[in-house]
């Protein structure tokens, strides 16, 4: 029961952070489209998405803190040992980056009308916020996750050179790219849902349909790219974790198999919407399937990692995944 709670909270955390990371990039495109074509629907949608992305980061941070508190209360010290191995300067810099994101996005939303004459500077705020999260936080937390399974033989802090070396580790690199694509896919689906629920006049029906289709294209492209990247992630997993996905453990194999089937169904639905069938039912189905895929994938990795910890000996810190 506790594992299910942790998986559910982590799923929600990841969904919120996905929107926070890629949402501002979608805002830039929507704002540009609204200015170029005098498209009020795109401009309004960009505002709503910017507010949502800002709130999503706050919610994601709060959920992340809740997850850390649960891990500590349940005696899971491996994760905290991994955090302690990260250079302190990197952790403090991470806190500053969160504040930087909030400052940029609050300014981006608050100065929306005042900076219309300086559109480049306005969009630069959203670009700075998004790139700040995308470039730093997926790598940091993937490294912490990897270290939590490689700390049995190392208790000393990881120096700067070791941190950068881990960035080129196959498991770290593949999972970071996976997170980037996931953020784009989730943001595309969220864009579809926001467009569907946006309050527009009756004569703006075509504009709404166009925004839904563009959100579907973003989600579809990112989802299709996830297929080869997902294979890369799987190949870079430890042998015990990988074997659990392919018949070694019934639960892990079932979660993995169902998630792959849902990915195919999601891609089919997104393709239908992107090619001109943006029915509300398709949009709602896409939202539900995207959330379920993330939940199943998180559960799959959680189960696979638990099994790997139980059967694998301690592995070298920086050479565990060099095969």
mmCIF file of C-alpha atoms in Angstrom:
data_model
loop_
_atom_site.group_PDB
_atom_site.id
_atom_site.type_symbol
_atom_site.label_atom_id
_atom_site.label_comp_id
_atom_site.label_asym_id
_atom_site.label_seq_id
_atom_site.Cartn_x
_atom_site.Cartn_y
_atom_site.Cartn_z
ATOM 1 C CA UNK A 1 0.000 0.000 0.000
ATOM 2 C CA UNK A 2 2.837 2.386 0.813
ATOM 3 C CA UNK A 3 4.526 1.596 -2.490
ATOM 4 C CA UNK A 4 1.312 2.404 -4.354
ATOM 5 C CA UNK A 5 1.005 5.727 -2.497
ATOM 6 C CA UNK A 6 4.587 6.639 -3.340
ATOM 7 C CA UNK A 7 4.099 5.693 -7.007
ATOM 8 C CA UNK A 8 0.892 7.735 -7.214
ATOM 9 C CA UNK A 9 2.483 10.794 -5.590
ATOM 10 C CA UNK A 10 5.565 10.491 -7.790
ATOM 11 C CA UNK A 11 3.351 10.244 -10.878
ATOM 12 C CA UNK A 12 1.505 13.432 -9.984
ATOM 13 C CA UNK A 13 4.810 15.131 -9.171
ATOM 14 C CA UNK A 14 6.238 14.198 -12.571
ATOM 15 C CA UNK A 15 3.127 15.340 -14.452
ATOM 16 C CA UNK A 16 3.263 18.737 -12.758
ATOM 17 C CA UNK A 17 6.985 19.136 -13.354
ATOM 18 C CA UNK A 18 6.560 18.114 -17.009
ATOM 19 C CA UNK A 19 4.136 20.995 -17.549
ATOM 20 C CA UNK A 20 6.416 23.379 -15.655
ATOM 21 C CA UNK A 21 9.403 22.438 -17.833
ATOM 22 C CA UNK A 22 7.929 22.470 -21.346
ATOM 23 C CA UNK A 23 4.879 24.668 -20.765
ATOM 24 C CA UNK A 24 6.761 27.968 -21.180
ATOM 25 C CA UNK A 25 8.125 26.814 -24.550
ATOM 26 C CA UNK A 26 4.573 26.197 -25.757
ATOM 27 C CA UNK A 27 3.638 29.634 -24.411
ATOM 28 C CA UNK A 28 6.297 31.269 -26.582
ATOM 29 C CA UNK A 29 4.916 29.586 -29.684
ATOM 30 C CA UNK A 30 1.315 30.449 -28.808
ATOM 31 C CA UNK A 31 2.191 34.064 -28.042
ATOM 32 C CA UNK A 32 4.109 34.342 -31.309
ATOM 33 C CA UNK A 33 1.186 32.881 -33.216
ATOM 34 C CA UNK A 34 -1.256 35.207 -31.477
ATOM 35 C CA UNK A 35 0.840 38.279 -32.351
ATOM 36 C CA UNK A 36 1.544 37.235 -35.940
ATOM 37 C CA UNK A 37 -2.013 36.335 -36.900
ATOM 38 C CA UNK A 38 -3.909 38.560 -34.441
ATOM 39 C CA UNK A 39 -5.152 35.309 -32.929
ATOM 40 C CA UNK A 40 -6.786 36.183 -29.610
ATOM 41 C CA UNK A 41 -7.484 32.503 -28.857
ATOM 42 C CA UNK A 42 -3.782 31.625 -29.009
ATOM 43 C CA UNK A 43 -2.847 34.603 -26.864
ATOM 44 C CA UNK A 44 -5.394 33.712 -24.189
ATOM 45 C CA UNK A 45 -4.334 30.080 -24.226
ATOM 46 C CA UNK A 46 -0.700 31.128 -23.778
ATOM 47 C CA UNK A 47 -1.643 33.153 -20.706
ATOM 48 C CA UNK A 48 -3.574 30.273 -19.191
ATOM 49 C CA UNK A 49 -0.757 27.818 -19.869
ATOM 50 C CA UNK A 50 1.809 30.185 -18.352
ATOM 51 C CA UNK A 51 -0.235 30.465 -15.153
ATOM 52 C CA UNK A 52 -0.683 26.701 -15.077
ATOM 53 C CA UNK A 53 3.039 26.059 -15.575
ATOM 54 C CA UNK A 54 3.905 28.426 -12.724
ATOM 55 C CA UNK A 55 1.412 26.780 -10.396
ATOM 56 C CA UNK A 56 2.577 23.342 -11.547
ATOM 57 C CA UNK A 57 6.114 24.046 -10.387
ATOM 58 C CA UNK A 58 4.890 25.103 -6.951
ATOM 59 C CA UNK A 59 2.735 21.991 -6.711
ATOM 60 C CA UNK A 60 5.563 19.810 -7.962
ATOM 61 C CA UNK A 61 7.957 21.182 -5.344
ATOM 62 C CA UNK A 62 5.430 20.614 -2.567
ATOM 63 C CA UNK A 63 4.812 17.044 -3.715
ATOM 64 C CA UNK A 64 8.544 16.465 -3.990
ATOM 65 C CA UNK A 65 8.962 17.593 -0.393
ATOM 66 C CA UNK A 66 6.145 15.272 0.662
ATOM 67 C CA UNK A 67 7.845 12.339 -1.069
ATOM 68 C CA UNK A 68 11.135 13.115 0.668
ATOM 69 C CA UNK A 69 9.375 13.278 4.032
ATOM 70 C CA UNK A 70 7.743 9.882 3.440
ATOM 71 C CA UNK A 71 11.061 8.354 2.394
ATOM 72 C CA UNK A 72 12.703 9.673 5.545
ATOM 73 C CA UNK A 73 9.866 8.531 7.804
ATOM 74 C CA UNK A 74 9.967 5.015 6.348
ATOM 75 C CA UNK A 75 13.725 4.688 6.858
ATOM 76 C CA UNK A 76 14.741 4.847 3.200
ATOM 77 C CA UNK A 77 18.209 6.275 3.812
ATOM 78 C CA UNK A 78 19.705 5.212 0.477
ATOM 79 C CA UNK A 79 18.147 8.153 -1.342
ATOM 80 C CA UNK A 80 19.398 10.643 1.253
ATOM 81 C CA UNK A 81 22.892 9.152 1.126
ATOM 82 C CA UNK A 82 22.810 9.784 -2.618
ATOM 83 C CA UNK A 83 21.692 13.379 -2.060
ATOM 84 C CA UNK A 84 24.575 13.850 0.394
ATOM 85 C CA UNK A 85 27.010 12.745 -2.319
ATOM 86 C CA UNK A 86 25.995 15.645 -4.578
ATOM 87 C CA UNK A 87 28.232 18.715 -4.189
ATOM 88 C CA UNK A 88 26.565 21.130 -1.762
ATOM 89 C CA UNK A 89 27.076 23.988 -4.201
ATOM 90 C CA UNK A 90 25.002 22.103 -6.805
ATOM 91 C CA UNK A 91 22.126 21.650 -4.350
ATOM 92 C CA UNK A 92 22.142 25.310 -3.299
ATOM 93 C CA UNK A 93 22.324 26.293 -6.949
ATOM 94 C CA UNK A 94 19.256 24.132 -7.553
ATOM 95 C CA UNK A 95 17.297 26.105 -4.977
ATOM 96 C CA UNK A 96 18.369 29.349 -6.648
ATOM 97 C CA UNK A 97 17.240 27.929 -10.012
ATOM 98 C CA UNK A 98 13.757 27.248 -8.658
ATOM 99 C CA UNK A 99 13.485 30.830 -7.424
ATOM 100 C CA UNK A 100 14.809 32.050 -10.778
ATOM 101 C CA UNK A 101 12.107 30.092 -12.612
ATOM 102 C CA UNK A 102 9.362 31.541 -10.431
ATOM 103 C CA UNK A 103 10.710 35.074 -10.849
ATOM 104 C CA UNK A 104 10.854 34.706 -14.638
ATOM 105 C CA UNK A 105 7.376 33.194 -14.953
ATOM 106 C CA UNK A 106 5.752 35.670 -12.563
ATOM 107 C CA UNK A 107 7.283 38.501 -14.576
ATOM 108 C CA UNK A 108 6.237 36.782 -17.821
ATOM 109 C CA UNK A 109 2.601 36.596 -16.710
ATOM 110 C CA UNK A 110 2.493 39.893 -14.840
ATOM 111 C CA UNK A 111 4.066 41.978 -17.608
ATOM 112 C CA UNK A 112 2.144 40.378 -20.454
ATOM 113 C CA UNK A 113 0.474 43.587 -21.654
ATOM 114 C CA UNK A 114 3.210 46.021 -20.587
ATOM 115 C CA UNK A 115 5.895 44.266 -22.621
ATOM 116 C CA UNK A 116 3.938 44.014 -25.875
ATOM 117 C CA UNK A 117 6.314 46.563 -27.416
ATOM 118 C CA UNK A 118 9.292 44.384 -26.397
ATOM 119 C CA UNK A 119 8.017 40.954 -27.357
ATOM 120 C CA UNK A 120 11.503 39.463 -27.653
ATOM 121 C CA UNK A 121 12.349 40.392 -24.063
ATOM 122 C CA UNK A 122 8.987 39.056 -22.918
ATOM 123 C CA UNK A 123 9.491 35.684 -24.597
ATOM 124 C CA UNK A 124 13.040 35.545 -23.325
ATOM 125 C CA UNK A 125 11.646 35.331 -19.777
ATOM 126 C CA UNK A 126 9.738 32.147 -20.640
ATOM 127 C CA UNK A 127 12.717 30.709 -22.515
ATOM 128 C CA UNK A 128 15.027 31.345 -19.569
ATOM 129 C CA UNK A 129 12.590 29.708 -17.148
ATOM 130 C CA UNK A 130 12.036 26.614 -19.295
ATOM 131 C CA UNK A 131 15.659 26.046 -20.278
ATOM 132 C CA UNK A 132 16.682 26.483 -16.645
ATOM 133 C CA UNK A 133 14.547 23.523 -15.567
ATOM 134 C CA UNK A 134 15.110 21.334 -18.626
ATOM 135 C CA UNK A 135 18.882 21.574 -18.560
ATOM 136 C CA UNK A 136 19.475 21.209 -14.831
ATOM 137 C CA UNK A 137 16.782 19.389 -12.893
ATOM 138 C CA UNK A 138 16.201 16.177 -14.885
ATOM 139 C CA UNK A 139 19.951 15.510 -14.853
ATOM 140 C CA UNK A 140 20.272 16.292 -11.139
ATOM 141 C CA UNK A 141 17.455 14.028 -9.995
ATOM 142 C CA UNK A 142 18.306 11.207 -12.392
ATOM 143 C CA UNK A 143 21.859 11.266 -11.030
ATOM 144 C CA UNK A 144 20.528 11.133 -7.464
ATOM 145 C CA UNK A 145 18.300 8.201 -8.415
ATOM 146 C CA UNK A 146 21.209 6.357 -10.021
ATOM 147 C CA UNK A 147 23.504 7.060 -7.078
ATOM 148 C CA UNK A 148 20.910 5.713 -4.645
ATOM 149 C CA UNK A 149 21.559 2.290 -6.193
ATOM 150 C CA UNK A 150 25.351 2.679 -6.377
ATOM 151 C CA UNK A 151 26.251 3.987 -2.941
ATOM 152 C CA UNK A 152 27.046 0.740 -1.130
ATOM 153 C CA UNK A 153 30.724 1.207 -1.932
ATOM 154 C CA UNK A 154 30.982 4.989 -1.710
ATOM 155 C CA UNK A 155 30.199 7.339 1.143
ATOM 156 C CA UNK A 156 32.314 10.292 0.088
ATOM 157 C CA UNK A 157 30.766 13.315 -1.649
ATOM 158 C CA UNK A 158 30.858 13.274 -5.417
ATOM 159 C CA UNK A 159 33.298 15.899 -6.713
ATOM 160 C CA UNK A 160 32.540 18.185 -9.641
ATOM 161 C CA UNK A 161 34.463 16.020 -12.105
ATOM 162 C CA UNK A 162 32.585 12.917 -10.992
ATOM 163 C CA UNK A 163 29.252 14.740 -11.327
ATOM 164 C CA UNK A 164 30.024 15.747 -14.916
ATOM 165 C CA UNK A 165 31.269 12.245 -15.694
ATOM 166 C CA UNK A 166 27.952 10.823 -14.553
ATOM 167 C CA UNK A 167 26.159 13.121 -17.001
ATOM 168 C CA UNK A 168 27.659 11.050 -19.825
ATOM 169 C CA UNK A 169 26.660 7.749 -18.197
ATOM 170 C CA UNK A 170 24.325 5.832 -20.497
ATOM 171 C CA UNK A 171 21.618 5.336 -17.891
ATOM 172 C CA UNK A 172 21.645 9.001 -16.915
ATOM 173 C CA UNK A 173 21.701 10.352 -20.473
ATOM 174 C CA UNK A 174 18.908 8.075 -21.707
ATOM 175 C CA UNK A 175 16.643 8.903 -18.791
ATOM 176 C CA UNK A 176 17.229 12.650 -19.161
ATOM 177 C CA UNK A 177 16.205 12.541 -22.841
ATOM 178 C CA UNK A 178 13.209 10.424 -21.818
ATOM 179 C CA UNK A 179 12.157 13.126 -19.328
ATOM 180 C CA UNK A 180 12.508 15.869 -21.936
ATOM 181 C CA UNK A 181 10.268 14.041 -24.390
ATOM 182 C CA UNK A 182 7.792 13.186 -21.651
ATOM 183 C CA UNK A 183 7.506 16.858 -20.732
ATOM 184 C CA UNK A 184 6.745 17.762 -24.351
ATOM 185 C CA UNK A 185 4.169 14.981 -24.704
ATOM 186 C CA UNK A 186 2.401 15.865 -21.461
ATOM 187 C CA UNK A 187 2.427 19.564 -22.339
ATOM 188 C CA UNK A 188 0.897 18.804 -25.741
ATOM 189 C CA UNK A 189 -1.927 16.863 -24.111
ATOM 190 C CA UNK A 190 -2.449 19.634 -21.541
ATOM 191 C CA UNK A 191 -2.574 22.145 -24.391
ATOM 192 C CA UNK A 192 -5.344 20.106 -26.002
ATOM 193 C CA UNK A 193 -7.329 20.048 -22.753
ATOM 194 C CA UNK A 194 -6.894 23.781 -22.121
ATOM 195 C CA UNK A 195 -7.982 24.595 -25.672
ATOM 196 C CA UNK A 196 -11.058 22.405 -25.264
ATOM 197 C CA UNK A 197 -12.036 24.124 -21.998
ATOM 198 C CA UNK A 198 -11.108 27.669 -23.014
ATOM 199 C CA UNK A 199 -13.888 30.248 -22.956
ATOM 200 C CA UNK A 200 -14.122 31.469 -26.529
ATOM 201 C CA UNK A 201 -16.992 33.036 -28.487
ATOM 202 C CA UNK A 202 -19.015 30.764 -30.735
ATOM 203 C CA UNK A 203 -17.365 32.193 -33.867
ATOM 204 C CA UNK A 204 -13.953 31.051 -32.611
ATOM 205 C CA UNK A 205 -14.782 27.363 -33.091
ATOM 206 C CA UNK A 206 -12.227 26.939 -35.884
ATOM 207 C CA UNK A 207 -9.510 28.561 -33.778
ATOM 208 C CA UNK A 208 -10.232 26.168 -30.922
ATOM 209 C CA UNK A 209 -10.085 23.163 -33.230
ATOM 210 C CA UNK A 210 -6.792 24.345 -34.678
ATOM 211 C CA UNK A 211 -5.225 24.723 -31.230
ATOM 212 C CA UNK A 212 -6.379 21.244 -30.229
ATOM 213 C CA UNK A 213 -4.843 19.779 -33.380
ATOM 214 C CA UNK A 214 -1.528 21.557 -32.790
ATOM 215 C CA UNK A 215 -1.400 20.289 -29.227
ATOM 216 C CA UNK A 216 -2.040 16.801 -30.595
ATOM 217 C CA UNK A 217 0.829 17.154 -33.079
ATOM 218 C CA UNK A 218 3.216 18.152 -30.299
ATOM 219 C CA UNK A 219 2.146 15.226 -28.119
ATOM 220 C CA UNK A 220 2.184 12.771 -31.039
ATOM 221 C CA UNK A 221 5.699 13.638 -32.219
ATOM 222 C CA UNK A 222 7.087 13.450 -28.675
ATOM 223 C CA UNK A 223 5.277 10.151 -28.060
ATOM 224 C CA UNK A 224 6.636 8.553 -31.242
ATOM 225 C CA UNK A 225 10.153 9.708 -30.385
ATOM 226 C CA UNK A 226 9.748 8.052 -26.996
ATOM 227 C CA UNK A 227 9.677 4.625 -28.648
ATOM 228 C CA UNK A 228 13.383 4.516 -29.645
ATOM 229 C CA UNK A 229 14.367 6.483 -26.543
ATOM 230 C CA UNK A 230 12.425 4.033 -24.376
ATOM 231 C CA UNK A 231 14.374 1.193 -25.957
ATOM 232 C CA UNK A 232 17.582 3.070 -25.124
ATOM 233 C CA UNK A 233 16.459 3.496 -21.516
ATOM 234 C CA UNK A 234 15.674 -0.213 -21.276
ATOM 235 C CA UNK A 235 19.048 -1.242 -22.686
ATOM 236 C CA UNK A 236 20.841 0.981 -20.170
ATOM 237 C CA UNK A 237 19.018 -0.503 -17.179
ATOM 238 C CA UNK A 238 20.846 -2.966 -14.955
ATOM 239 C CA UNK A 239 20.571 -6.585 -16.055
ATOM 240 C CA UNK A 240 18.362 -7.598 -13.126
ATOM 241 C CA UNK A 241 15.989 -4.664 -13.681
ATOM 242 C CA UNK A 242 15.794 -5.314 -17.414
ATOM 243 C CA UNK A 243 15.113 -9.015 -16.978
ATOM 244 C CA UNK A 244 12.223 -8.247 -14.633
ATOM 245 C CA UNK A 245 10.501 -6.386 -17.490
ATOM 246 C CA UNK A 246 10.749 -9.318 -19.885
ATOM 247 C CA UNK A 247 9.243 -12.151 -17.887
ATOM 248 C CA UNK A 248 11.402 -12.167 -14.782
ATOM 249 C CA UNK A 249 8.635 -10.678 -12.626
ATOM 250 C CA UNK A 250 4.925 -10.927 -13.377
ATOM 251 C CA UNK A 251 3.996 -7.540 -11.914
ATOM 252 C CA UNK A 252 6.815 -5.610 -13.596
ATOM 253 C CA UNK A 253 6.204 -7.356 -16.928
ATOM 254 C CA UNK A 254 2.458 -6.703 -16.743
ATOM 255 C CA UNK A 255 2.882 -3.014 -15.934
ATOM 256 C CA UNK A 256 5.415 -2.632 -18.716
ATOM 257 C CA UNK A 257 3.298 -4.474 -21.278
ATOM 258 C CA UNK A 258 0.109 -2.562 -20.520
ATOM 259 C CA UNK A 259 1.967 0.755 -20.631
ATOM 260 C CA UNK A 260 3.324 -0.070 -24.108
ATOM 261 C CA UNK A 261 -0.159 -0.951 -25.346
ATOM 262 C CA UNK A 262 -1.482 2.343 -23.996
ATOM 263 C CA UNK A 263 1.315 4.216 -25.763
ATOM 264 C CA UNK A 264 0.151 2.717 -29.060
ATOM 265 C CA UNK A 265 -3.487 3.579 -28.329
ATOM 266 C CA UNK A 266 -2.479 7.117 -27.336
ATOM 267 C CA UNK A 267 -0.490 7.559 -30.537
ATOM 268 C CA UNK A 268 -3.486 6.345 -32.570
ATOM 269 C CA UNK A 269 -5.837 8.785 -30.820
ATOM 270 C CA UNK A 270 -3.417 11.697 -31.132
ATOM 271 C CA UNK A 271 -2.952 10.967 -34.829
ATOM 272 C CA UNK A 272 -6.715 11.083 -35.357
ATOM 273 C CA UNK A 273 -6.948 14.453 -33.576
ATOM 274 C CA UNK A 274 -3.909 15.908 -35.327
ATOM 275 C CA UNK A 275 -5.269 14.954 -38.751
ATOM 276 C CA UNK A 276 -8.583 16.717 -38.231
ATOM 277 C CA UNK A 277 -10.811 14.899 -35.750
ATOM 278 C CA UNK A 278 -10.520 16.972 -32.536
ATOM 279 C CA UNK A 279 -13.639 15.619 -30.852
ATOM 280 C CA UNK A 280 -13.935 16.272 -27.101
ATOM 281 C CA UNK A 281 -14.020 12.528 -26.459
ATOM 282 C CA UNK A 282 -10.652 12.084 -28.149
ATOM 283 C CA UNK A 283 -9.153 14.896 -26.084
ATOM 284 C CA UNK A 284 -10.431 13.472 -22.799
ATOM 285 C CA UNK A 285 -9.251 10.001 -23.759
ATOM 286 C CA UNK A 286 -5.796 11.375 -24.558
ATOM 287 C CA UNK A 287 -5.564 13.073 -21.163
ATOM 288 C CA UNK A 288 -6.609 9.907 -19.337
ATOM 289 C CA UNK A 289 -4.238 7.661 -21.308
ATOM 290 C CA UNK A 290 -1.278 10.014 -20.904
ATOM 291 C CA UNK A 291 -1.750 10.111 -17.127
ATOM 292 C CA UNK A 292 -2.161 6.324 -16.983
ATOM 293 C CA UNK A 293 0.981 5.755 -19.067
ATOM 294 C CA UNK A 294 3.046 7.872 -16.683
ATOM 295 C CA UNK A 295 1.564 6.018 -13.705
ATOM 296 C CA UNK A 296 2.327 2.609 -15.220
ATOM 297 C CA UNK A 297 5.844 3.598 -16.259
ATOM 298 C CA UNK A 298 6.613 4.940 -12.792
ATOM 299 C CA UNK A 299 5.253 1.737 -11.284
ATOM 300 C CA UNK A 300 7.305 -0.364 -13.697
ATOM 301 C CA UNK A 301 10.570 1.369 -12.839
ATOM 302 C CA UNK A 302 9.762 1.323 -9.121
ATOM 303 C CA UNK A 303 9.151 -2.421 -9.188
ATOM 304 C CA UNK A 304 12.187 -3.141 -11.364
ATOM 305 C CA UNK A 305 14.475 -1.091 -9.126
ATOM 306 C CA UNK A 306 13.192 -2.794 -5.986
ATOM 307 C CA UNK A 307 13.922 -6.195 -7.486
ATOM 308 C CA UNK A 308 17.345 -5.087 -8.706
ATOM 309 C CA UNK A 309 18.327 -3.863 -5.236
ATOM 310 C CA UNK A 310 17.371 -7.234 -3.780
ATOM 311 C CA UNK A 311 19.462 -9.372 -6.134
ATOM 312 C CA UNK A 312 22.353 -7.236 -7.363
ATOM 313 C CA UNK A 313 25.651 -6.721 -5.543
ATOM 314 C CA UNK A 314 27.053 -3.241 -5.091
ATOM 315 C CA UNK A 315 28.290 -1.841 -8.403
ATOM 316 C CA UNK A 316 31.095 0.634 -9.045
ATOM 317 C CA UNK A 317 29.944 4.210 -8.896
ATOM 318 C CA UNK A 318 31.008 5.423 -12.326
ATOM 319 C CA UNK A 319 31.478 2.171 -14.204
ATOM 320 C CA UNK A 320 28.287 0.313 -13.332
ATOM 321 C CA UNK A 321 26.692 1.036 -16.666
ATOM 322 C CA UNK A 322 29.627 0.924 -19.041
ATOM 323 C CA UNK A 323 28.924 -2.216 -20.989
#
